[in-house]
PDB file of N, CA, C and O in Angstrom:
ATOM      1  N   MET A   1     -38.117 -37.829-104.559  1.00 96.00           N
ATOM      2  CA  MET A   1     -36.538 -38.098-104.050  1.00 96.00           C
ATOM      3  C   MET A   1     -36.177 -39.312-104.584  1.00 96.00           C
ATOM      4  O   MET A   1     -36.946 -40.430-104.713  1.00 96.00           O
ATOM      5  N   GLN A   2     -35.018 -39.523-104.770  1.00 98.00           N
ATOM      6  CA  GLN A   2     -34.471 -40.830-105.345  1.00 98.00           C
ATOM      7  C   GLN A   2     -33.106 -41.119-104.504  1.00 98.00           C
ATOM      8  O   GLN A   2     -32.513 -40.383-103.763  1.00 98.00           O
ATOM      9  N   LEU A   3     -32.685 -42.493-104.618  1.00 98.00           N
ATOM     10  CA  LEU A   3     -31.566 -42.904-103.881  1.00 98.00           C
ATOM     11  C   LEU A   3     -30.647 -43.623-104.688  1.00 98.00           C
ATOM     12  O   LEU A   3     -31.115 -44.605-105.435  1.00 98.00           O
ATOM     13  N   ILE A   4     -29.426 -43.409-104.896  1.00 98.00           N
ATOM     14  CA  ILE A   4     -28.345 -43.912-105.606  1.00 98.00           C
ATOM     15  C   ILE A   4     -27.608 -44.777-104.532  1.00 98.00           C
ATOM     16  O   ILE A   4     -26.936 -44.170-103.660  1.00 98.00           O
ATOM     17  N   ALA A   5     -27.501 -46.135-104.876  1.00 97.00           N
ATOM     18  CA  ALA A   5     -26.746 -47.111-103.922  1.00 97.00           C
ATOM     19  C   ALA A   5     -25.706 -47.605-104.743  1.00 97.00           C
ATOM     20  O   ALA A   5     -25.826 -48.074-105.772  1.00 97.00           O
ATOM     21  N   HIS A   6     -24.417 -47.932-104.180  1.00 97.00           N
ATOM     22  CA  HIS A   6     -23.403 -48.520-104.737  1.00 97.00           C
ATOM     23  C   HIS A   6     -23.055 -49.886-103.702  1.00 97.00           C
ATOM     24  O   HIS A   6     -22.999 -49.655-102.607  1.00 97.00           O
ATOM     25  N   TYR A   7     -22.950 -50.814-104.297  1.00 96.00           N
ATOM     26  CA  TYR A   7     -22.517 -52.279-103.702  1.00 96.00           C
ATOM     27  C   TYR A   7     -21.212 -52.744-104.120  1.00 96.00           C
ATOM     28  O   TYR A   7     -21.120 -52.846-105.452  1.00 96.00           O
ATOM     29  N   SER A   8     -20.416 -53.050-103.288  1.00 96.00           N
ATOM     30  CA  SER A   8     -19.098 -53.797-103.669  1.00 96.00           C
ATOM     31  C   SER A   8     -19.500 -55.125-103.211  1.00 96.00           C
ATOM     32  O   SER A   8     -20.022 -55.430-101.913  1.00 96.00           O
ATOM     33  N   VAL A   9     -19.340 -56.130-104.113  1.00 95.00           N
ATOM     34  CA  VAL A   9     -19.926 -57.574-103.661  1.00 95.00           C
ATOM     35  C   VAL A   9     -18.940 -58.440-104.185  1.00 95.00           C
ATOM     36  O   VAL A   9     -17.853 -58.233-104.847  1.00 95.00           O
ATOM     37  N   ASN A  10     -18.953 -59.714-103.409  1.00 91.00           N
ATOM     38  CA  ASN A  10     -18.031 -60.786-103.606  1.00 91.00           C
ATOM     39  C   ASN A  10     -18.238 -61.792-104.893  1.00 91.00           C
ATOM     40  O   ASN A  10     -17.455 -61.984-105.485  1.00 91.00           O
ATOM     41  N   ASP A  11     -19.575 -61.804-105.256  1.00 92.00           N
ATOM     42  CA  ASP A  11     -20.065 -62.440-106.276  1.00 92.00           C
ATOM     43  C   ASP A  11     -21.444 -62.156-106.825  1.00 92.00           C
ATOM     44  O   ASP A  11     -22.445 -62.023-106.200  1.00 92.00           O
ATOM     45  N   TYR A  12     -21.376 -61.391-107.994  1.00 93.00           N
ATOM     46  CA  TYR A  12     -22.516 -60.762-108.570  1.00 93.00           C
ATOM     47  C   TYR A  12     -23.750 -61.669-108.609  1.00 93.00           C
ATOM     48  O   TYR A  12     -25.114 -61.428-108.350  1.00 93.00           O
ATOM     49  N   PRO A  13     -23.595 -62.920-109.402  1.00 93.00           N
ATOM     50  CA  PRO A  13     -24.879 -63.884-109.355  1.00 93.00           C
ATOM     51  C   PRO A  13     -25.515 -63.993-108.028  1.00 93.00           C
ATOM     52  O   PRO A  13     -26.702 -63.996-107.927  1.00 93.00           O
ATOM     53  N   ALA A  14     -24.670 -64.153-106.900  1.00 92.00           N
ATOM     54  CA  ALA A  14     -25.238 -64.509-105.684  1.00 92.00           C
ATOM     55  C   ALA A  14     -25.806 -63.071-104.956  1.00 92.00           C
ATOM     56  O   ALA A  14     -26.886 -63.175-104.467  1.00 92.00           O
ATOM     57  N   PHE A  15     -25.264 -62.003-105.277  1.00 93.00           N
ATOM     58  CA  PHE A  15     -25.748 -60.758-104.931  1.00 93.00           C
ATOM     59  C   PHE A  15     -27.047 -60.593-105.774  1.00 93.00           C
ATOM     60  O   PHE A  15     -28.086 -60.106-104.811  1.00 93.00           O
ATOM     61  N   LYS A  16     -27.195 -60.952-106.845  1.00 95.00           N
ATOM     62  CA  LYS A  16     -28.562 -60.391-107.656  1.00 95.00           C
ATOM     63  C   LYS A  16     -29.586 -61.509-107.226  1.00 95.00           C
ATOM     64  O   LYS A  16     -30.757 -60.804-107.116  1.00 95.00           O
ATOM     65  N   ALA A  17     -29.159 -62.610-106.937  1.00 94.00           N
ATOM     66  CA  ALA A  17     -30.359 -63.487-106.223  1.00 94.00           C
ATOM     67  C   ALA A  17     -30.996 -63.039-105.052  1.00 94.00           C
ATOM     68  O   ALA A  17     -32.025 -62.837-104.873  1.00 94.00           O
ATOM     69  N   SER A  18     -30.100 -62.527-104.191  1.00 93.00           N
ATOM     70  CA  SER A  18     -30.521 -61.843-102.815  1.00 93.00           C
ATOM     71  C   SER A  18     -31.093 -60.754-103.048  1.00 93.00           C
ATOM     72  O   SER A  18     -32.312 -60.393-102.459  1.00 93.00           O
ATOM     73  N   PHE A  19     -30.742 -59.732-103.963  1.00 94.00           N
ATOM     74  CA  PHE A  19     -31.159 -58.301-104.054  1.00 94.00           C
ATOM     75  C   PHE A  19     -32.528 -58.783-104.735  1.00 94.00           C
ATOM     76  O   PHE A  19     -33.580 -58.054-104.427  1.00 94.00           O
ATOM     77  N   ASP A  20     -32.829 -59.641-105.729  1.00 96.00           N
ATOM     78  CA  ASP A  20     -34.182 -59.749-106.100  1.00 96.00           C
ATOM     79  C   ASP A  20     -35.170 -60.284-105.048  1.00 96.00           C
ATOM     80  O   ASP A  20     -36.317 -59.923-105.058  1.00 96.00           O
ATOM     81  N   ALA A  21     -34.550 -61.382-104.048  1.00 93.00           N
ATOM     82  CA  ALA A  21     -35.268 -61.789-103.063  1.00 93.00           C
ATOM     83  C   ALA A  21     -35.668 -60.701-101.859  1.00 93.00           C
ATOM     84  O   ALA A  21     -36.751 -60.790-101.280  1.00 93.00           O
ATOM     85  N   ASP A  22     -35.112 -59.631-101.999  1.00 93.00           N
ATOM     86  CA  ASP A  22     -35.346 -58.633-100.860  1.00 93.00           C
ATOM     87  C   ASP A  22     -36.238 -57.335-101.510  1.00 93.00           C
ATOM     88  O   ASP A  22     -36.470 -56.647-100.880  1.00 93.00           O
ATOM     89  N   ALA A  23     -36.785 -57.432-102.720  1.00 95.00           N
ATOM     90  CA  ALA A  23     -37.598 -56.678-103.409  1.00 95.00           C
ATOM     91  C   ALA A  23     -38.841 -56.121-102.497  1.00 95.00           C
ATOM     92  O   ALA A  23     -39.169 -55.101-102.223  1.00 95.00           O
ATOM     93  N   GLU A  24     -39.364 -57.145-101.991  1.00 95.00           N
ATOM     94  CA  GLU A  24     -40.603 -56.840-101.054  1.00 95.00           C
ATOM     95  C   GLU A  24     -40.183 -56.161 -99.931  1.00 95.00           C
ATOM     96  O   GLU A  24     -40.857 -55.292 -99.484  1.00 95.00           O
ATOM     97  N   ASP A  25     -39.321 -56.370 -99.195  1.00 94.00           N
ATOM     98  CA  ASP A  25     -38.892 -55.635 -97.875  1.00 94.00           C
ATOM     99  C   ASP A  25     -38.517 -54.362 -98.261  1.00 94.00           C
ATOM    100  O   ASP A  25     -38.843 -53.277 -97.431  1.00 94.00           O
ATOM    101  N   ARG A  26     -37.627 -54.003 -99.264  1.00 95.00           N
ATOM    102  CA  ARG A  26     -37.387 -52.522 -99.624  1.00 95.00           C
ATOM    103  C   ARG A  26     -38.694 -51.846-100.074  1.00 95.00           C
ATOM    104  O   ARG A  26     -38.857 -50.808 -99.780  1.00 95.00           O
ATOM    105  N   GLY A  27     -39.495 -52.424-100.783  1.00 97.00           N
ATOM    106  CA  GLY A  27     -40.931 -51.760-101.052  1.00 97.00           C
ATOM    107  C   GLY A  27     -41.588 -51.556 -99.929  1.00 97.00           C
ATOM    108  O   GLY A  27     -42.238 -50.329 -99.973  1.00 97.00           O
ATOM    109  N   ALA A  28     -41.601 -52.321 -99.049  1.00 97.00           N
ATOM    110  CA  ALA A  28     -42.471 -52.006 -97.539  1.00 97.00           C
ATOM    111  C   ALA A  28     -41.718 -50.726 -96.982  1.00 97.00           C
ATOM    112  O   ALA A  28     -42.268 -50.312 -96.161  1.00 97.00           O
ATOM    113  N   ASN A  29     -40.641 -50.440 -97.367  1.00 96.00           N
ATOM    114  CA  ASN A  29     -39.718 -49.536 -96.567  1.00 96.00           C
ATOM    115  C   ASN A  29     -39.627 -48.269 -97.536  1.00 96.00           C
ATOM    116  O   ASN A  29     -38.592 -47.614 -97.465  1.00 96.00           O
ATOM    117  N   GLY A  30     -40.371 -48.197 -98.545  1.00 97.00           N
ATOM    118  CA  GLY A  30     -40.471 -46.779 -99.205  1.00 97.00           C
ATOM    119  C   GLY A  30     -39.356 -46.704-100.571  1.00 97.00           C
ATOM    120  O   GLY A  30     -39.135 -45.745-101.181  1.00 97.00           O
ATOM    121  N   LEU A  31     -38.908 -47.964-100.757  1.00 98.00           N
ATOM    122  CA  LEU A  31     -37.935 -47.953-102.026  1.00 98.00           C
ATOM    123  C   LEU A  31     -38.460 -48.721-103.111  1.00 98.00           C
ATOM    124  O   LEU A  31     -38.810 -50.019-102.928  1.00 98.00           O
ATOM    125  N   SER A  32     -38.480 -48.123-104.383  1.00 98.00           N
ATOM    126  CA  SER A  32     -38.834 -48.888-105.630  1.00 98.00           C
ATOM    127  C   SER A  32     -37.706 -48.864-106.695  1.00 98.00           C
ATOM    128  O   SER A  32     -37.415 -47.657-106.882  1.00 98.00           O
ATOM    129  N   LEU A  33     -37.183 -49.901-106.918  1.00 98.00           N
ATOM    130  CA  LEU A  33     -36.281 -49.922-107.872  1.00 98.00           C
ATOM    131  C   LEU A  33     -36.467 -49.345-109.159  1.00 98.00           C
ATOM    132  O   LEU A  33     -37.543 -49.932-109.799  1.00 98.00           O
ATOM    133  N   LEU A  34     -35.753 -48.567-109.743  1.00 98.00           N
ATOM    134  CA  LEU A  34     -35.808 -47.897-111.160  1.00 98.00           C
ATOM    135  C   LEU A  34     -34.961 -48.611-112.214  1.00 98.00           C
ATOM    136  O   LEU A  34     -35.243 -48.950-113.452  1.00 98.00           O
ATOM    137  N   GLN A  35     -33.623 -48.982-111.500  1.00 98.00           N
ATOM    138  CA  GLN A  35     -32.743 -49.424-112.480  1.00 98.00           C
ATOM    139  C   GLN A  35     -31.477 -50.267-111.657  1.00 98.00           C
ATOM    140  O   GLN A  35     -31.056 -49.685-110.586  1.00 98.00           O
ATOM    141  N   LEU A  36     -31.084 -51.196-112.037  1.00 98.00           N
ATOM    142  CA  LEU A  36     -30.028 -51.635-111.530  1.00 98.00           C
ATOM    143  C   LEU A  36     -28.745 -51.871-112.649  1.00 98.00           C
ATOM    144  O   LEU A  36     -29.042 -52.485-113.614  1.00 98.00           O
ATOM    145  N   TRP A  37     -27.714 -51.479-112.270  1.00 98.00           N
ATOM    146  CA  TRP A  37     -26.489 -51.790-113.160  1.00 98.00           C
ATOM    147  C   TRP A  37     -25.396 -52.642-112.671  1.00 98.00           C
ATOM    148  O   TRP A  37     -25.069 -52.391-111.468  1.00 98.00           O
ATOM    149  N   ARG A  38     -24.990 -53.424-113.434  1.00 96.00           N
ATOM    150  CA  ARG A  38     -23.637 -54.209-113.001  1.00 96.00           C
ATOM    151  C   ARG A  38     -22.375 -53.440-113.689  1.00 96.00           C
ATOM    152  O   ARG A  38     -22.161 -53.461-114.911  1.00 96.00           O
ATOM    153  N   GLU A  39     -21.495 -53.030-112.783  1.00 92.00           N
ATOM    154  CA  GLU A  39     -20.339 -52.608-113.232  1.00 92.00           C
ATOM    155  C   GLU A  39     -19.227 -53.608-113.789  1.00 92.00           C
ATOM    156  O   GLU A  39     -18.704 -53.324-114.665  1.00 92.00           O
ATOM    157  N   ASN A  40     -19.076 -54.482-112.979  1.00 88.00           N
ATOM    158  CA  ASN A  40     -18.281 -55.715-113.161  1.00 88.00           C
ATOM    159  C   ASN A  40     -18.774 -56.739-112.258  1.00 88.00           C
ATOM    160  O   ASN A  40     -19.632 -56.543-111.640  1.00 88.00           O
ATOM    161  N   ASN A  41     -18.132 -57.912-111.957  1.00 85.00           N
ATOM    162  CA  ASN A  41     -18.420 -59.147-111.168  1.00 85.00           C
ATOM    163  C   ASN A  41     -18.404 -58.597-109.663  1.00 85.00           C
ATOM    164  O   ASN A  41     -18.946 -59.334-108.867  1.00 85.00           O
ATOM    165  N   GLY A  42     -17.614 -57.276-109.414  1.00 93.00           N
ATOM    166  CA  GLY A  42     -17.581 -57.051-107.922  1.00 93.00           C
ATOM    167  C   GLY A  42     -18.339 -55.760-107.492  1.00 93.00           C
ATOM    168  O   GLY A  42     -18.128 -55.332-106.549  1.00 93.00           O
ATOM    169  N   SER A  43     -19.123 -55.146-108.594  1.00 95.00           N
ATOM    170  CA  SER A  43     -19.588 -53.891-108.193  1.00 95.00           C
ATOM    171  C   SER A  43     -20.954 -53.658-109.058  1.00 95.00           C
ATOM    172  O   SER A  43     -21.221 -54.155-110.057  1.00 95.00           O
ATOM    173  N   ALA A  44     -22.088 -53.133-108.276  1.00 97.00           N
ATOM    174  CA  ALA A  44     -23.295 -53.123-108.733  1.00 97.00           C
ATOM    175  C   ALA A  44     -23.748 -51.657-108.291  1.00 97.00           C
ATOM    176  O   ALA A  44     -23.523 -51.060-107.081  1.00 97.00           O
ATOM    177  N   TRP A  45     -24.548 -50.801-109.148  1.00 98.00           N
ATOM    178  CA  TRP A  45     -25.100 -49.739-108.901  1.00 98.00           C
ATOM    179  C   TRP A  45     -26.635 -49.731-108.988  1.00 98.00           C
ATOM    180  O   TRP A  45     -27.390 -50.630-109.754  1.00 98.00           O
ATOM    181  N   ALA A  46     -27.471 -49.218-107.924  1.00 98.00           N
ATOM    182  CA  ALA A  46     -29.035 -49.193-108.024  1.00 98.00           C
ATOM    183  C   ALA A  46     -29.403 -47.705-107.967  1.00 98.00           C
ATOM    184  O   ALA A  46     -28.961 -46.947-107.258  1.00 98.00           O
ATOM    185  N   LEU A  47     -30.713 -47.621-108.640  1.00 98.00           N
ATOM    186  CA  LEU A  47     -31.526 -46.297-108.569  1.00 98.00           C
ATOM    187  C   LEU A  47     -32.786 -46.696-107.965  1.00 98.00           C
ATOM    188  O   LEU A  47     -33.498 -47.343-108.634  1.00 98.00           O
ATOM    189  N   PHE A  48     -33.059 -46.058-106.900  1.00 98.00           N
ATOM    190  CA  PHE A  48     -34.574 -46.078-106.475  1.00 98.00           C
ATOM    191  C   PHE A  48     -35.320 -45.095-106.357  1.00 98.00           C
ATOM    192  O   PHE A  48     -34.623 -43.882-106.184  1.00 98.00           O
ATOM    193  N   SER A  49     -36.434 -45.011-106.518  1.00 98.00           N
ATOM    194  CA  SER A  49     -37.374 -44.055-106.176  1.00 98.00           C
ATOM    195  C   SER A  49     -37.815 -44.089-104.750  1.00 98.00           C
ATOM    196  O   SER A  49     -38.014 -45.316-104.190  1.00 98.00           O
ATOM    197  N   VAL A  50     -38.033 -42.950-104.176  1.00 98.00           N
ATOM    198  CA  VAL A  50     -38.202 -42.812-102.629  1.00 98.00           C
ATOM    199  C   VAL A  50     -39.571 -42.459-102.236  1.00 98.00           C
ATOM    200  O   VAL A  50     -39.671 -41.315-102.466  1.00 98.00           O
ATOM    201  N   SER A  51     -40.367 -43.202-101.770  1.00 98.00           N
ATOM    202  CA  SER A  51     -41.573 -42.891-101.495  1.00 98.00           C
ATOM    203  C   SER A  51     -41.878 -42.415 -99.971  1.00 98.00           C
ATOM    204  O   SER A  51     -42.542 -41.569 -99.570  1.00 98.00           O
ATOM    205  N   ASP A  52     -40.858 -43.091 -99.224  1.00 97.00           N
ATOM    206  CA  ASP A  52     -41.022 -42.640 -97.739  1.00 97.00           C
ATOM    207  C   ASP A  52     -39.642 -42.576 -97.234  1.00 97.00           C
ATOM    208  O   ASP A  52     -39.036 -43.626 -96.814  1.00 97.00           O
ATOM    209  N   ALA A  53     -39.031 -41.400 -97.080  1.00 96.00           N
ATOM    210  CA  ALA A  53     -37.608 -41.224 -96.954  1.00 96.00           C
ATOM    211  C   ALA A  53     -37.350 -41.505 -95.332  1.00 96.00           C
ATOM    212  O   ALA A  53     -36.183 -42.198 -95.151  1.00 96.00           O
ATOM    213  N   LYS A  54     -38.180 -41.538 -94.501  1.00 97.00           N
ATOM    214  CA  LYS A  54     -38.042 -41.967 -93.081  1.00 97.00           C
ATOM    215  C   LYS A  54     -37.802 -43.503 -93.024  1.00 97.00           C
ATOM    216  O   LYS A  54     -36.925 -44.016 -92.310  1.00 97.00           O
ATOM    217  N   ALA A  55     -38.666 -44.175 -93.634  1.00 97.00           N
ATOM    218  CA  ALA A  55     -38.752 -45.564 -93.734  1.00 97.00           C
ATOM    219  C   ALA A  55     -37.538 -46.048 -94.418  1.00 97.00           C
ATOM    220  O   ALA A  55     -36.863 -47.086 -94.078  1.00 97.00           O
ATOM    221  N   ALA A  56     -37.112 -45.503 -95.425  1.00 97.00           N
ATOM    222  CA  ALA A  56     -35.899 -45.684 -96.294  1.00 97.00           C
ATOM    223  C   ALA A  56     -34.926 -45.667 -95.534  1.00 97.00           C
ATOM    224  O   ALA A  56     -33.895 -46.627 -95.415  1.00 97.00           O
ATOM    225  N   ARG A  57     -34.503 -44.664 -94.817  1.00 96.00           N
ATOM    226  CA  ARG A  57     -33.373 -44.466 -93.922  1.00 96.00           C
ATOM    227  C   ARG A  57     -33.186 -45.412 -92.847  1.00 96.00           C
ATOM    228  O   ARG A  57     -32.264 -46.014 -92.753  1.00 96.00           O
ATOM    229  N   ALA A  58     -34.501 -45.678 -92.209  1.00 95.00           N
ATOM    230  CA  ALA A  58     -34.393 -46.855 -91.226  1.00 95.00           C
ATOM    231  C   ALA A  58     -34.190 -48.126 -91.571  1.00 95.00           C
ATOM    232  O   ALA A  58     -33.326 -48.986 -90.931  1.00 95.00           O
ATOM    233  N   TYR A  59     -34.606 -48.682 -92.976  1.00 93.00           N
ATOM    234  CA  TYR A  59     -34.140 -49.962 -93.427  1.00 93.00           C
ATOM    235  C   TYR A  59     -32.803 -49.683 -93.750  1.00 93.00           C
ATOM    236  O   TYR A  59     -32.037 -50.768 -93.366  1.00 93.00           O
ATOM    237  N   LEU A  60     -32.330 -48.695 -94.201  1.00 92.00           N
ATOM    238  CA  LEU A  60     -30.745 -48.648 -94.534  1.00 92.00           C
ATOM    239  C   LEU A  60     -29.992 -48.896 -93.417  1.00 92.00           C
ATOM    240  O   LEU A  60     -28.807 -49.332 -93.340  1.00 92.00           O
ATOM    241  N   GLU A  61     -30.331 -48.286 -92.284  1.00 90.00           N
ATOM    242  CA  GLU A  61     -29.538 -48.159 -90.912  1.00 90.00           C
ATOM    243  C   GLU A  61     -29.903 -49.469 -90.153  1.00 90.00           C
ATOM    244  O   GLU A  61     -29.224 -49.898 -89.208  1.00 90.00           O
ATOM    245  N   GLY A  62     -30.984 -50.434 -90.436  1.00 89.00           N
ATOM    246  CA  GLY A  62     -30.959 -51.678 -89.923  1.00 89.00           C
ATOM    247  C   GLY A  62     -31.257 -52.962 -90.682  1.00 89.00           C
ATOM    248  O   GLY A  62     -30.070 -53.658 -90.783  1.00 89.00           O
ATOM    249  N   ALA A  63     -32.390 -53.130 -91.486  1.00 81.00           N
ATOM    250  CA  ALA A  63     -32.471 -54.423 -92.334  1.00 81.00           C
ATOM    251  C   ALA A  63     -31.644 -54.570 -93.423  1.00 81.00           C
ATOM    252  O   ALA A  63     -31.309 -55.532 -93.646  1.00 81.00           O
ATOM    253  N   ALA A  64     -31.235 -53.397 -93.953  1.00 81.00           N
ATOM    254  CA  ALA A  64     -30.283 -53.577 -95.117  1.00 81.00           C
ATOM    255  C   ALA A  64     -28.774 -54.314 -94.501  1.00 81.00           C
ATOM    256  O   ALA A  64     -28.066 -54.828 -95.458  1.00 81.00           O
ATOM    257  N   ALA A  65     -28.538 -54.119 -93.407  1.00 83.00           N
ATOM    258  CA  ALA A  65     -27.311 -55.034 -92.903  1.00 83.00           C
ATOM    259  C   ALA A  65     -27.543 -56.384 -93.081  1.00 83.00           C
ATOM    260  O   ALA A  65     -26.523 -57.259 -93.439  1.00 83.00           O
ATOM    261  N   VAL A  66     -28.694 -56.843 -92.813  1.00 83.00           N
ATOM    262  CA  VAL A  66     -28.985 -58.158 -92.952  1.00 83.00           C
ATOM    263  C   VAL A  66     -28.989 -58.667 -94.500  1.00 83.00           C
ATOM    264  O   VAL A  66     -28.398 -59.582 -94.765  1.00 83.00           O
ATOM    265  N   PHE A  67     -29.480 -57.844 -95.315  1.00 84.00           N
ATOM    266  CA  PHE A  67     -29.574 -58.057 -96.801  1.00 84.00           C
ATOM    267  C   PHE A  67     -28.070 -58.141 -97.274  1.00 84.00           C
ATOM    268  O   PHE A  67     -27.519 -59.011 -97.798  1.00 84.00           O
ATOM    269  N   ASN A  68     -27.220 -57.185 -96.898  1.00 82.00           N
ATOM    270  CA  ASN A  68     -25.575 -57.119 -97.143  1.00 82.00           C
ATOM    271  C   ASN A  68     -25.004 -58.351 -96.697  1.00 82.00           C
ATOM    272  O   ASN A  68     -24.053 -58.669 -97.594  1.00 82.00           O
ATOM    273  N   SER A  69     -25.216 -58.873 -95.542  1.00 85.00           N
ATOM    274  CA  SER A  69     -24.700 -60.174 -94.997  1.00 85.00           C
ATOM    275  C   SER A  69     -25.130 -61.159 -95.864  1.00 85.00           C
ATOM    276  O   SER A  69     -24.302 -62.038 -96.325  1.00 85.00           O
ATOM    277  N   GLN A  70     -26.255 -61.340 -96.311  1.00 86.00           N
ATOM    278  CA  GLN A  70     -26.709 -62.657 -96.943  1.00 86.00           C
ATOM    279  C   GLN A  70     -26.262 -62.482 -98.520  1.00 86.00           C
ATOM    280  O   GLN A  70     -26.113 -63.500 -99.107  1.00 86.00           O
ATOM    281  N   ALA A  71     -26.220 -61.034 -99.005  1.00 87.00           N
ATOM    282  CA  ALA A  71     -25.968 -60.893-100.456  1.00 87.00           C
ATOM    283  C   ALA A  71     -24.412 -60.841-100.728  1.00 87.00           C
ATOM    284  O   ALA A  71     -24.147 -60.857-102.099  1.00 87.00           O
ATOM    285  N   GLY A  72     -23.610 -61.048 -99.823  1.00 89.00           N
ATOM    286  CA  GLY A  72     -22.156 -61.199 -99.862  1.00 89.00           C
ATOM    287  C   GLY A  72     -21.603 -59.627-100.361  1.00 89.00           C
ATOM    288  O   GLY A  72     -20.714 -59.300-100.910  1.00 89.00           O
ATOM    289  N   VAL A  73     -22.156 -58.299 -99.619  1.00 93.00           N
ATOM    290  CA  VAL A  73     -21.992 -57.246 -99.995  1.00 93.00           C
ATOM    291  C   VAL A  73     -20.730 -56.775 -98.933  1.00 93.00           C
ATOM    292  O   VAL A  73     -20.719 -56.876 -97.780  1.00 93.00           O
ATOM    293  N   SER A  74     -19.586 -56.440 -99.355  1.00 92.00           N
ATOM    294  CA  SER A  74     -18.497 -56.061 -98.709  1.00 92.00           C
ATOM    295  C   SER A  74     -18.413 -54.680 -98.204  1.00 92.00           C
ATOM    296  O   SER A  74     -17.750 -54.301 -97.191  1.00 92.00           O
ATOM    297  N   ALA A  75     -19.030 -53.821 -99.071  1.00 93.00           N
ATOM    298  CA  ALA A  75     -19.239 -52.392 -98.572  1.00 93.00           C
ATOM    299  C   ALA A  75     -20.429 -51.935 -99.419  1.00 93.00           C
ATOM    300  O   ALA A  75     -20.773 -52.125-100.712  1.00 93.00           O
ATOM    301  N   SER A  76     -20.887 -50.827 -98.929  1.00 93.00           N
ATOM    302  CA  SER A  76     -22.271 -50.118 -99.540  1.00 93.00           C
ATOM    303  C   SER A  76     -22.160 -48.687 -99.330  1.00 93.00           C
ATOM    304  O   SER A  76     -21.705 -48.238 -98.318  1.00 93.00           O
ATOM    305  N   SER A  77     -22.606 -47.728-100.276  1.00 95.00           N
ATOM    306  CA  SER A  77     -22.927 -46.471 -99.836  1.00 95.00           C
ATOM    307  C   SER A  77     -24.253 -45.897-100.688  1.00 95.00           C
ATOM    308  O   SER A  77     -24.878 -46.567-101.559  1.00 95.00           O
ATOM    309  N   TYR A  78     -24.960 -45.027 -99.818  1.00 96.00           N
ATOM    310  CA  TYR A  78     -26.269 -44.589-100.140  1.00 96.00           C
ATOM    311  C   TYR A  78     -26.118 -42.998-100.279  1.00 96.00           C
ATOM    312  O   TYR A  78     -25.708 -42.526 -99.379  1.00 96.00           O
ATOM    313  N   HIS A  79     -26.773 -42.579-101.338  1.00 97.00           N
ATOM    314  CA  HIS A  79     -26.945 -41.060-101.549  1.00 97.00           C
ATOM    315  C   HIS A  79     -28.359 -40.792-101.995  1.00 97.00           C
ATOM    316  O   HIS A  79     -28.971 -41.196-102.888  1.00 97.00           O
ATOM    317  N   PHE A  80     -29.199 -39.746-101.069  1.00 97.00           N
ATOM    318  CA  PHE A  80     -30.283 -39.395-101.218  1.00 97.00           C
ATOM    319  C   PHE A  80     -30.255 -38.170-102.223  1.00 97.00           C
ATOM    320  O   PHE A  80     -29.361 -37.210-101.824  1.00 97.00           O
ATOM    321  N   VAL A  81     -30.946 -38.129-103.325  1.00 97.00           N
ATOM    322  CA  VAL A  81     -30.728 -37.102-104.196  1.00 97.00           C
ATOM    323  C   VAL A  81     -32.238 -36.698-104.613  1.00 97.00           C
ATOM    324  O   VAL A  81     -33.050 -37.216-104.648  1.00 97.00           O
ATOM    325  N   GLU A  82     -32.228 -35.116-105.174  1.00 94.00           N
ATOM    326  CA  GLU A  82     -33.434 -34.762-105.428  1.00 94.00           C
ATOM    327  C   GLU A  82     -33.139 -34.070-107.092  1.00 94.00           C
ATOM    328  O   GLU A  82     -31.962 -33.578-106.985  1.00 94.00           O
ATOM    329  N   THR A  83     -34.087 -34.059-107.837  1.00 90.00           N
ATOM    330  CA  THR A  83     -34.029 -33.253-109.175  1.00 90.00           C
ATOM    331  C   THR A  83     -33.570 -31.888-108.826  1.00 90.00           C
ATOM    332  O   THR A  83     -34.246 -31.272-107.988  1.00 90.00           O
ATOM    333  N   ALA A  84     -32.573 -31.359-109.442  1.00 90.00           N
ATOM    334  CA  ALA A  84     -32.234 -29.919-109.232  1.00 90.00           C
ATOM    335  C   ALA A  84     -32.957 -29.020-110.340  1.00 90.00           C
ATOM    336  O   ALA A  84     -33.552 -29.482-111.355  1.00 90.00           O
TER     337      ALA A  84
END
């Protein structure tokens, strides 16, 4: 299973620093970063491998809000996907 995430951000360099600092917390919650794309200074996309969907969902419903506030994320969306 994988997760595609989209982040609308106020300042990409600030977002990236917070994103990198959050790697251990995401990893502890079943998310491993495969790729991060910068669409422009206000938008980023991430692809994660999901090893524990329950833990990942709990992280996204709770701790991710703390990350979002620290990283200047104004909106985010998450999509769990599987290879067809």
